């Protein structure tokens, strides 16, 4: 870890070390570039820093959350829904949650690792249903990079030949657990597709990393590096080249430009001293996460770019989307008092339910996938959500309470829908003219409104999940939410799939970037996170962030070799 740049000027300066920044750094250093990375958070190496082997009784808190670890004190990711000294604001009437990591590797330290390719239709949906916009590139343009990511990072899954859910280079998937077999049986009866999960966890050794030993604690960070994180799969290997310098606790403020409008580097705050610093680069890649990269661009104002860098079109901050989501959990009596069995596995579901229906017969566009949870995971503070919620109502003290917990442990199954939102004019972020963070950097203000498309979609999710639980002979814990309750739709941003704020396109007037994620009005500025997405699909975004970041890095390498950059 460095505290100061080693050189006067770098070939490439990257802001942010998560999925996008990590992949860009890996590919660029491998191609021979000298790269400097600015990361707002501290150092992290899962081999040493992970709490994978901790037991709840190792802590008086029993794993309960802390201010900077809202997902539990053993969770690997430092960050949260609110960060001290780093506010964001919301327009009146807006509900929006923004999850920000502040550490090496960003959110890749505890993401769910559901690793899905977008399908051919996902890049050209406007042509199909007239909504949103088409991407300026096709599945065939991205497919070679999905292939490379599969092979470098590692992913398990199964070849299914499903339309619009492309297969990849899969390692063997783990067998379904007991409750997952019940879900599969119910899905088959109701005609819902249910296939082995696709997660970036290795079940065979790969590139010096050991296969998963099924401890189920992926969110705590993996000491054997058997799952994907940016630090252990991309950054620490890239540092071995000697061409990657990482400066931690460096909060980027803005991209600087010269008189010709070319980016010259990045100015940042050294968080340890509070000093303003600047690093020079021939190319700048922003990968600070979709909204943060938009913030940096909007804050990079100069006489030549009065509305922010790369924002001549005015679209930076616009077209923000998140996956509409909702959850339903139920109690499955046949899973109580079970025969003891092995429920070990990876830190995530072993099954996955891709979108399976035809929109022509539905009252909403696009689709959603279903994530399934349950099983005999390690109990910790607050597990099972309170024994009093189990029907008929249980609870109490002492031996009887312990017996109740044993009886019900593993008898809950839950379904989470993750859908596709159509970008709309009411969902965007902009710079708040009145509020600054602790370093004087203007902050983002969010605007959010789901449309009827998403409300109808989550109503369908709710009904489907209730039907599945009924088919399993179970009892749902909650009432069907009403229209007034938005059918139980998630708060914008809370599914943590925010993308689209720096969209790519085929025209400089309607997009910020071209199809190589290069700013139309600043040729040596690139974006390598979820910002360039034109639409989000019914899949989780990170496999596409990784593939696009690698593609962008290859383009930068070609342009550098051609002497253009
Ligand atoms: C609990 C959870 C589960 C998830 N599950 C899945 C899943 O199963 N599948 C999936 O596809 N996605 C999932 N995601 C989303 C996934 O984590 C993100 O899509 C992905 O990490 C985004 O990568 P990124 O590079 O854009 O940003 P990040 O990973 O957030 O990295 C951004 C980095 O930039 C740094 N940074 C920010 N601002 C600055 C600044 N001004 N200066 C310097 N550095 C800065 C941050 O500290 C951070 O390290 C999940 C996320 C969470 C939180
Ligand atoms: S389940 Fe596997 S990949 Fe996850 S932390 Fe345990 S060993 Fe590592």
PDB file of N, CA and C in Angstrom, residues 182-187 190-194 323-332 351-357 364 367-373 412-420 454-481 486-490 495 538:
ATOM      1  N   UNK A 182     -37.187 -29.306  -2.446  1.00  0.00           N
ATOM      2  CA  UNK A 182     -38.632 -29.048  -2.310  1.00  0.00           C
ATOM      3  C   UNK A 182     -39.067 -27.876  -3.194  1.00  0.00           C
ATOM      4  N   UNK A 183     -38.231 -26.839  -3.247  1.00  0.00           N
ATOM      5  CA  UNK A 183     -38.548 -25.680  -4.100  1.00  0.00           C
ATOM      6  C   UNK A 183     -38.592 -26.114  -5.568  1.00  0.00           C
ATOM      7  N   UNK A 184     -37.626 -26.912  -5.956  1.00  0.00           N
ATOM      8  CA  UNK A 184     -37.564 -27.388  -7.356  1.00  0.00           C
ATOM      9  C   UNK A 184     -38.826 -28.200  -7.693  1.00  0.00           C
ATOM     10  N   UNK A 185     -39.251 -29.041  -6.752  1.00  0.00           N
ATOM     11  CA  UNK A 185     -40.462 -29.845  -7.018  1.00  0.00           C
ATOM     12  C   UNK A 185     -41.683 -28.938  -7.206  1.00  0.00           C
ATOM     13  N   UNK A 186     -41.805 -27.913  -6.327  1.00  0.00           N
ATOM     14  CA  UNK A 186     -42.944 -26.987  -6.432  1.00  0.00           C
ATOM     15  C   UNK A 186     -42.857 -26.197  -7.739  1.00  0.00           C
ATOM     16  N   UNK A 187     -41.652 -25.753  -8.111  1.00  0.00           N
ATOM     17  CA  UNK A 187     -41.469 -24.979  -9.344  1.00  0.00           C
ATOM     18  C   UNK A 187     -41.878 -25.812 -10.556  1.00  0.00           C
ATOM     19  N   UNK A 190     -45.529 -25.862 -10.953  1.00  0.00           N
ATOM     20  CA  UNK A 190     -46.143 -24.595 -11.381  1.00  0.00           C
ATOM     21  C   UNK A 190     -45.570 -24.083 -12.707  1.00  0.00           C
ATOM     22  N   UNK A 191     -44.637 -24.820 -13.283  1.00  0.00           N
ATOM     23  CA  UNK A 191     -44.067 -24.408 -14.577  1.00  0.00           C
ATOM     24  C   UNK A 191     -43.088 -23.264 -14.478  1.00  0.00           C
ATOM     25  N   UNK A 192     -42.496 -23.061 -13.302  1.00  0.00           N
ATOM     26  CA  UNK A 192     -41.483 -22.010 -13.131  1.00  0.00           C
ATOM     27  C   UNK A 192     -40.111 -22.670 -13.323  1.00  0.00           C
ATOM     28  N   UNK A 193     -39.267 -22.061 -14.166  1.00  0.00           N
ATOM     29  CA  UNK A 193     -37.951 -22.669 -14.389  1.00  0.00           C
ATOM     30  C   UNK A 193     -37.124 -22.623 -13.108  1.00  0.00           C
ATOM     31  N   UNK A 194     -36.424 -23.689 -12.835  1.00  0.00           N
ATOM     32  CA  UNK A 194     -35.549 -23.750 -11.653  1.00  0.00           C
ATOM     33  C   UNK A 194     -34.314 -24.555 -12.029  1.00  0.00           C
ATOM     34  N   UNK A 323     -32.930  -2.642  -9.577  1.00  0.00           N
ATOM     35  CA  UNK A 323     -33.864  -3.750  -9.791  1.00  0.00           C
ATOM     36  C   UNK A 323     -35.072  -3.569  -8.885  1.00  0.00           C
ATOM     37  N   UNK A 324     -36.306  -3.573  -9.433  1.00  0.00           N
ATOM     38  CA  UNK A 324     -37.450  -3.646  -8.530  1.00  0.00           C
ATOM     39  C   UNK A 324     -37.436  -4.996  -7.829  1.00  0.00           C
ATOM     40  N   UNK A 325     -37.684  -4.996  -6.536  1.00  0.00           N
ATOM     41  CA  UNK A 325     -37.610  -6.265  -5.809  1.00  0.00           C
ATOM     42  C   UNK A 325     -38.686  -6.387  -4.752  1.00  0.00           C
ATOM     43  N   UNK A 326     -38.950  -7.597  -4.346  1.00  0.00           N
ATOM     44  CA  UNK A 326     -39.821  -7.840  -3.199  1.00  0.00           C
ATOM     45  C   UNK A 326     -39.519  -9.242  -2.668  1.00  0.00           C
ATOM     46  N   UNK A 327     -39.844  -9.471  -1.420  1.00  0.00           N
ATOM     47  CA  UNK A 327     -39.525 -10.759  -0.777  1.00  0.00           C
ATOM     48  C   UNK A 327     -40.778 -11.349  -0.144  1.00  0.00           C
ATOM     49  N   UNK A 328     -40.879 -12.669  -0.173  1.00  0.00           N
ATOM     50  CA  UNK A 328     -41.938 -13.363   0.569  1.00  0.00           C
ATOM     51  C   UNK A 328     -41.300 -14.586   1.220  1.00  0.00           C
ATOM     52  N   UNK A 329     -41.559 -14.751   2.526  1.00  0.00           N
ATOM     53  CA  UNK A 329     -41.019 -15.926   3.232  1.00  0.00           C
ATOM     54  C   UNK A 329     -42.172 -16.716   3.822  1.00  0.00           C
ATOM     55  N   UNK A 330     -41.963 -17.994   3.982  1.00  0.00           N
ATOM     56  CA  UNK A 330     -43.015 -18.834   4.546  1.00  0.00           C
ATOM     57  C   UNK A 330     -42.453 -19.916   5.439  1.00  0.00           C
ATOM     58  N   UNK A 331     -43.322 -20.451   6.249  1.00  0.00           N
ATOM     59  CA  UNK A 331     -42.986 -21.550   7.169  1.00  0.00           C
ATOM     60  C   UNK A 331     -43.449 -22.851   6.504  1.00  0.00           C
ATOM     61  N   UNK A 332     -42.530 -23.814   6.407  1.00  0.00           N
ATOM     62  CA  UNK A 332     -42.835 -25.064   5.700  1.00  0.00           C
ATOM     63  C   UNK A 332     -42.872 -26.196   6.742  1.00  0.00           C
ATOM     64  N   UNK A 351     -29.672 -23.065  -6.073  1.00  0.00           N
ATOM     65  CA  UNK A 351     -30.594 -23.066  -7.214  1.00  0.00           C
ATOM     66  C   UNK A 351     -30.920 -21.621  -7.607  1.00  0.00           C
ATOM     67  N   UNK A 352     -31.474 -21.491  -8.783  1.00  0.00           N
ATOM     68  CA  UNK A 352     -31.755 -20.162  -9.342  1.00  0.00           C
ATOM     69  C   UNK A 352     -32.937 -20.289 -10.287  1.00  0.00           C
ATOM     70  N   UNK A 353     -33.796 -19.254 -10.278  1.00  0.00           N
ATOM     71  CA  UNK A 353     -34.985 -19.328 -11.134  1.00  0.00           C
ATOM     72  C   UNK A 353     -34.976 -18.152 -12.107  1.00  0.00           C
ATOM     73  N   UNK A 354     -34.595 -18.425 -13.370  1.00  0.00           N
ATOM     74  CA  UNK A 354     -34.526 -17.345 -14.351  1.00  0.00           C
ATOM     75  C   UNK A 354     -35.924 -16.963 -14.853  1.00  0.00           C
ATOM     76  N   UNK A 355     -36.049 -15.824 -15.519  1.00  0.00           N
ATOM     77  CA  UNK A 355     -37.334 -15.361 -16.066  1.00  0.00           C
ATOM     78  C   UNK A 355     -37.823 -16.378 -17.101  1.00  0.00           C
ATOM     79  N   UNK A 356     -39.088 -16.739 -16.981  1.00  0.00           N
ATOM     80  CA  UNK A 356     -39.585 -17.871 -17.755  1.00  0.00           C
ATOM     81  C   UNK A 356     -40.855 -17.584 -18.561  1.00  0.00           C
ATOM     82  N   UNK A 357     -41.393 -16.350 -18.494  1.00  0.00           N
ATOM     83  CA  UNK A 357     -42.715 -16.110 -19.091  1.00  0.00           C
ATOM     84  C   UNK A 357     -42.650 -15.217 -20.331  1.00  0.00           C
ATOM     85  N   UNK A 364     -47.128  -6.222 -17.686  1.00  0.00           N
ATOM     86  CA  UNK A 364     -45.898  -5.449 -17.454  1.00  0.00           C
ATOM     87  C   UNK A 364     -44.833  -5.909 -18.451  1.00  0.00           C
ATOM     88  N   UNK A 367     -38.821  -8.742 -17.327  1.00  0.00           N
ATOM     89  CA  UNK A 367     -39.038  -9.863 -16.413  1.00  0.00           C
ATOM     90  C   UNK A 367     -38.289  -9.722 -15.107  1.00  0.00           C
ATOM     91  N   UNK A 368     -38.245 -10.801 -14.372  1.00  0.00           N
ATOM     92  CA  UNK A 368     -37.512 -10.845 -13.106  1.00  0.00           C
ATOM     93  C   UNK A 368     -36.964 -12.246 -12.896  1.00  0.00           C
ATOM     94  N   UNK A 369     -35.955 -12.355 -12.065  1.00  0.00           N
ATOM     95  CA  UNK A 369     -35.509 -13.688 -11.657  1.00  0.00           C
ATOM     96  C   UNK A 369     -35.800 -13.854 -10.165  1.00  0.00           C
ATOM     97  N   UNK A 370     -35.701 -15.095  -9.712  1.00  0.00           N
ATOM     98  CA  UNK A 370     -36.043 -15.374  -8.311  1.00  0.00           C
ATOM     99  C   UNK A 370     -34.816 -15.962  -7.606  1.00  0.00           C
ATOM    100  N   UNK A 371     -34.502 -15.395  -6.450  1.00  0.00           N
ATOM    101  CA  UNK A 371     -33.440 -15.932  -5.595  1.00  0.00           C
ATOM    102  C   UNK A 371     -34.114 -16.613  -4.402  1.00  0.00           C
ATOM    103  N   UNK A 372     -33.588 -17.746  -3.995  1.00  0.00           N
ATOM    104  CA  UNK A 372     -34.238 -18.573  -2.970  1.00  0.00           C
ATOM    105  C   UNK A 372     -33.328 -18.669  -1.754  1.00  0.00           C
ATOM    106  N   UNK A 373     -33.893 -18.600  -0.571  1.00  0.00           N
ATOM    107  CA  UNK A 373     -33.072 -18.721   0.646  1.00  0.00           C
ATOM    108  C   UNK A 373     -33.785 -19.565   1.698  1.00  0.00           C
ATOM    109  N   UNK A 412     -37.869 -22.339   7.391  1.00  0.00           N
ATOM    110  CA  UNK A 412     -38.279 -21.135   6.675  1.00  0.00           C
ATOM    111  C   UNK A 412     -37.681 -21.160   5.278  1.00  0.00           C
ATOM    112  N   UNK A 413     -38.499 -20.852   4.290  1.00  0.00           N
ATOM    113  CA  UNK A 413     -37.992 -20.701   2.926  1.00  0.00           C
ATOM    114  C   UNK A 413     -38.456 -19.339   2.408  1.00  0.00           C
ATOM    115  N   UNK A 414     -37.563 -18.626   1.765  1.00  0.00           N
ATOM    116  CA  UNK A 414     -37.910 -17.293   1.264  1.00  0.00           C
ATOM    117  C   UNK A 414     -37.581 -17.149  -0.212  1.00  0.00           C
ATOM    118  N   UNK A 415     -38.326 -16.269  -0.858  1.00  0.00           N
ATOM    119  CA  UNK A 415     -38.119 -15.983  -2.272  1.00  0.00           C
ATOM    120  C   UNK A 415     -37.921 -14.466  -2.438  1.00  0.00           C
ATOM    121  N   UNK A 416     -36.928 -14.082  -3.214  1.00  0.00           N
ATOM    122  CA  UNK A 416     -36.679 -12.666  -3.501  1.00  0.00           C
ATOM    123  C   UNK A 416     -36.708 -12.463  -5.001  1.00  0.00           C
ATOM    124  N   UNK A 417     -37.553 -11.543  -5.451  1.00  0.00           N
ATOM    125  CA  UNK A 417     -37.610 -11.238  -6.881  1.00  0.00           C
ATOM    126  C   UNK A 417     -36.679 -10.081  -7.192  1.00  0.00           C
ATOM    127  N   UNK A 418     -36.023 -10.166  -8.342  1.00  0.00           N
ATOM    128  CA  UNK A 418     -35.129  -9.097  -8.796  1.00  0.00           C
ATOM    129  C   UNK A 418     -35.447  -8.836 -10.257  1.00  0.00           C
ATOM    130  N   UNK A 419     -36.113  -7.706 -10.522  1.00  0.00           N
ATOM    131  CA  UNK A 419     -36.639  -7.479 -11.863  1.00  0.00           C
ATOM    132  C   UNK A 419     -35.898  -6.421 -12.648  1.00  0.00           C
ATOM    133  N   UNK A 420     -36.482  -6.083 -13.783  1.00  0.00           N
ATOM    134  CA  UNK A 420     -35.896  -5.051 -14.641  1.00  0.00           C
ATOM    135  C   UNK A 420     -36.784  -3.812 -14.618  1.00  0.00           C
ATOM    136  N   UNK A 454     -43.192  -1.304 -12.960  1.00  0.00           N
ATOM    137  CA  UNK A 454     -42.517  -2.031 -11.864  1.00  0.00           C
ATOM    138  C   UNK A 454     -43.519  -2.490 -10.811  1.00  0.00           C
ATOM    139  N   UNK A 455     -44.550  -1.667 -10.553  1.00  0.00           N
ATOM    140  CA  UNK A 455     -45.549  -2.092  -9.558  1.00  0.00           C
ATOM    141  C   UNK A 455     -46.269  -3.362 -10.019  1.00  0.00           C
ATOM    142  N   UNK A 456     -46.633  -3.393 -11.290  1.00  0.00           N
ATOM    143  CA  UNK A 456     -47.321  -4.601 -11.788  1.00  0.00           C
ATOM    144  C   UNK A 456     -46.401  -5.809 -11.739  1.00  0.00           C
ATOM    145  N   UNK A 457     -45.110  -5.548 -11.994  1.00  0.00           N
ATOM    146  CA  UNK A 457     -44.150  -6.657 -11.967  1.00  0.00           C
ATOM    147  C   UNK A 457     -44.025  -7.246 -10.548  1.00  0.00           C
ATOM    148  N   UNK A 458     -43.933  -6.385  -9.532  1.00  0.00           N
ATOM    149  CA  UNK A 458     -43.763  -6.943  -8.177  1.00  0.00           C
ATOM    150  C   UNK A 458     -45.057  -7.584  -7.667  1.00  0.00           C
ATOM    151  N   UNK A 459     -46.201  -7.094  -8.156  1.00  0.00           N
ATOM    152  CA  UNK A 459     -47.445  -7.791  -7.784  1.00  0.00           C
ATOM    153  C   UNK A 459     -47.376  -9.236  -8.287  1.00  0.00           C
ATOM    154  N   UNK A 460     -46.874  -9.405  -9.505  1.00  0.00           N
ATOM    155  CA  UNK A 460     -46.735 -10.748 -10.077  1.00  0.00           C
ATOM    156  C   UNK A 460     -45.745 -11.575  -9.254  1.00  0.00           C
ATOM    157  N   UNK A 461     -44.649 -10.930  -8.810  1.00  0.00           N
ATOM    158  CA  UNK A 461     -43.678 -11.649  -7.956  1.00  0.00           C
ATOM    159  C   UNK A 461     -44.375 -12.154  -6.696  1.00  0.00           C
ATOM    160  N   UNK A 462     -45.087 -11.260  -6.042  1.00  0.00           N
ATOM    161  CA  UNK A 462     -45.759 -11.618  -4.784  1.00  0.00           C
ATOM    162  C   UNK A 462     -46.672 -12.830  -4.980  1.00  0.00           C
ATOM    163  N   UNK A 463     -47.473 -12.777  -6.057  1.00  0.00           N
ATOM    164  CA  UNK A 463     -48.422 -13.875  -6.292  1.00  0.00           C
ATOM    165  C   UNK A 463     -47.669 -15.180  -6.570  1.00  0.00           C
ATOM    166  N   UNK A 464     -46.611 -15.088  -7.367  1.00  0.00           N
ATOM    167  CA  UNK A 464     -45.837 -16.291  -7.700  1.00  0.00           C
ATOM    168  C   UNK A 464     -45.219 -16.912  -6.447  1.00  0.00           C
ATOM    169  N   UNK A 465     -44.638 -16.074  -5.586  1.00  0.00           N
ATOM    170  CA  UNK A 465     -43.952 -16.609  -4.400  1.00  0.00           C
ATOM    171  C   UNK A 465     -44.967 -17.251  -3.448  1.00  0.00           C
ATOM    172  N   UNK A 466     -46.155 -16.608  -3.346  1.00  0.00           N
ATOM    173  CA  UNK A 466     -47.196 -17.166  -2.474  1.00  0.00           C
ATOM    174  C   UNK A 466     -47.673 -18.513  -3.023  1.00  0.00           C
ATOM    175  N   UNK A 467     -47.790 -18.603  -4.351  1.00  0.00           N
ATOM    176  CA  UNK A 467     -48.201 -19.881  -4.959  1.00  0.00           C
ATOM    177  C   UNK A 467     -47.153 -20.964  -4.707  1.00  0.00           C
ATOM    178  N   UNK A 468     -45.877 -20.583  -4.793  1.00  0.00           N
ATOM    179  CA  UNK A 468     -44.812 -21.573  -4.573  1.00  0.00           C
ATOM    180  C   UNK A 468     -44.847 -22.087  -3.125  1.00  0.00           C
ATOM    181  N   UNK A 469     -45.023 -21.155  -2.183  1.00  0.00           N
ATOM    182  CA  UNK A 469     -45.047 -21.572  -0.772  1.00  0.00           C
ATOM    183  C   UNK A 469     -46.271 -22.461  -0.508  1.00  0.00           C
ATOM    184  N   UNK A 470     -47.409 -22.102  -1.105  1.00  0.00           N
ATOM    185  CA  UNK A 470     -48.618 -22.938  -0.945  1.00  0.00           C
ATOM    186  C   UNK A 470     -48.371 -24.324  -1.536  1.00  0.00           C
ATOM    187  N   UNK A 471     -47.727 -24.384  -2.690  1.00  0.00           N
ATOM    188  CA  UNK A 471     -47.445 -25.673  -3.332  1.00  0.00           C
ATOM    189  C   UNK A 471     -46.525 -26.540  -2.468  1.00  0.00           C
ATOM    190  N   UNK A 472     -45.687 -25.867  -1.657  1.00  0.00           N
ATOM    191  CA  UNK A 472     -44.798 -26.622  -0.753  1.00  0.00           C
ATOM    192  C   UNK A 472     -45.523 -26.999   0.548  1.00  0.00           C
ATOM    193  N   UNK A 473     -46.795 -26.660   0.641  1.00  0.00           N
ATOM    194  CA  UNK A 473     -47.559 -26.982   1.867  1.00  0.00           C
ATOM    195  C   UNK A 473     -47.258 -26.008   2.986  1.00  0.00           C
ATOM    196  N   UNK A 474     -46.783 -24.809   2.645  1.00  0.00           N
ATOM    197  CA  UNK A 474     -46.345 -23.862   3.671  1.00  0.00           C
ATOM    198  C   UNK A 474     -47.347 -22.772   3.968  1.00  0.00           C
ATOM    199  N   UNK A 475     -46.977 -21.939   4.936  1.00  0.00           N
ATOM    200  CA  UNK A 475     -47.815 -20.814   5.334  1.00  0.00           C
ATOM    201  C   UNK A 475     -46.979 -19.544   5.237  1.00  0.00           C
ATOM    202  N   UNK A 476     -47.480 -18.558   4.495  1.00  0.00           N
ATOM    203  CA  UNK A 476     -46.735 -17.316   4.291  1.00  0.00           C
ATOM    204  C   UNK A 476     -46.793 -16.474   5.565  1.00  0.00           C
ATOM    205  N   UNK A 477     -45.664 -15.837   5.912  1.00  0.00           N
ATOM    206  CA  UNK A 477     -45.616 -15.044   7.153  1.00  0.00           C
ATOM    207  C   UNK A 477     -46.383 -13.721   7.042  1.00  0.00           C
ATOM    208  N   UNK A 478     -46.538 -13.189   5.812  1.00  0.00           N
ATOM    209  CA  UNK A 478     -47.093 -11.831   5.669  1.00  0.00           C
ATOM    210  C   UNK A 478     -48.360 -11.859   4.822  1.00  0.00           C
ATOM    211  N   UNK A 479     -49.161 -10.777   4.953  1.00  0.00           N
ATOM    212  CA  UNK A 479     -50.338 -10.597   4.102  1.00  0.00           C
ATOM    213  C   UNK A 479     -49.885 -10.102   2.729  1.00  0.00           C
ATOM    214  N   UNK A 480     -50.666 -10.396   1.691  1.00  0.00           N
ATOM    215  CA  UNK A 480     -50.390  -9.827   0.365  1.00  0.00           C
ATOM    216  C   UNK A 480     -50.455  -8.297   0.459  1.00  0.00           C
ATOM    217  N   UNK A 481     -49.367  -7.578   0.110  1.00  0.00           N
ATOM    218  CA  UNK A 481     -49.407  -6.116   0.212  1.00  0.00           C
ATOM    219  C   UNK A 481     -50.391  -5.512  -0.788  1.00  0.00           C
ATOM    220  N   UNK A 486     -47.836  -0.352  -2.572  1.00  0.00           N
ATOM    221  CA  UNK A 486     -46.940  -0.574  -3.722  1.00  0.00           C
ATOM    222  C   UNK A 486     -46.690  -2.043  -3.972  1.00  0.00           C
ATOM    223  N   UNK A 487     -47.588  -2.910  -3.509  1.00  0.00           N
ATOM    224  CA  UNK A 487     -47.436  -4.371  -3.628  1.00  0.00           C
ATOM    225  C   UNK A 487     -46.131  -4.865  -3.012  1.00  0.00           C
ATOM    226  N   UNK A 488     -45.614  -4.083  -2.064  1.00  0.00           N
ATOM    227  CA  UNK A 488     -44.395  -4.535  -1.377  1.00  0.00           C
ATOM    228  C   UNK A 488     -43.120  -4.237  -2.137  1.00  0.00           C
ATOM    229  N   UNK A 489     -43.158  -3.277  -3.066  1.00  0.00           N
ATOM    230  CA  UNK A 489     -41.964  -2.977  -3.878  1.00  0.00           C
ATOM    231  C   UNK A 489     -40.858  -2.409  -2.991  1.00  0.00           C
ATOM    232  N   UNK A 490     -39.623  -2.759  -3.324  1.00  0.00           N
ATOM    233  CA  UNK A 490     -38.460  -2.299  -2.564  1.00  0.00           C
ATOM    234  C   UNK A 490     -38.269  -0.789  -2.741  1.00  0.00           C
ATOM    235  N   UNK A 495     -31.941  -2.559  -3.562  1.00  0.00           N
ATOM    236  CA  UNK A 495     -31.490  -3.870  -4.066  1.00  0.00           C
ATOM    237  C   UNK A 495     -29.996  -3.796  -4.442  1.00  0.00           C
ATOM    238  N   UNK A 538     -33.098  -8.447 -16.466  1.00  0.00           N
ATOM    239  CA  UNK A 538     -33.632  -9.136 -15.279  1.00  0.00           C
ATOM    240  C   UNK A 538     -32.518  -9.912 -14.587  1.00  0.00           C
TER     241      UNK A 538
END
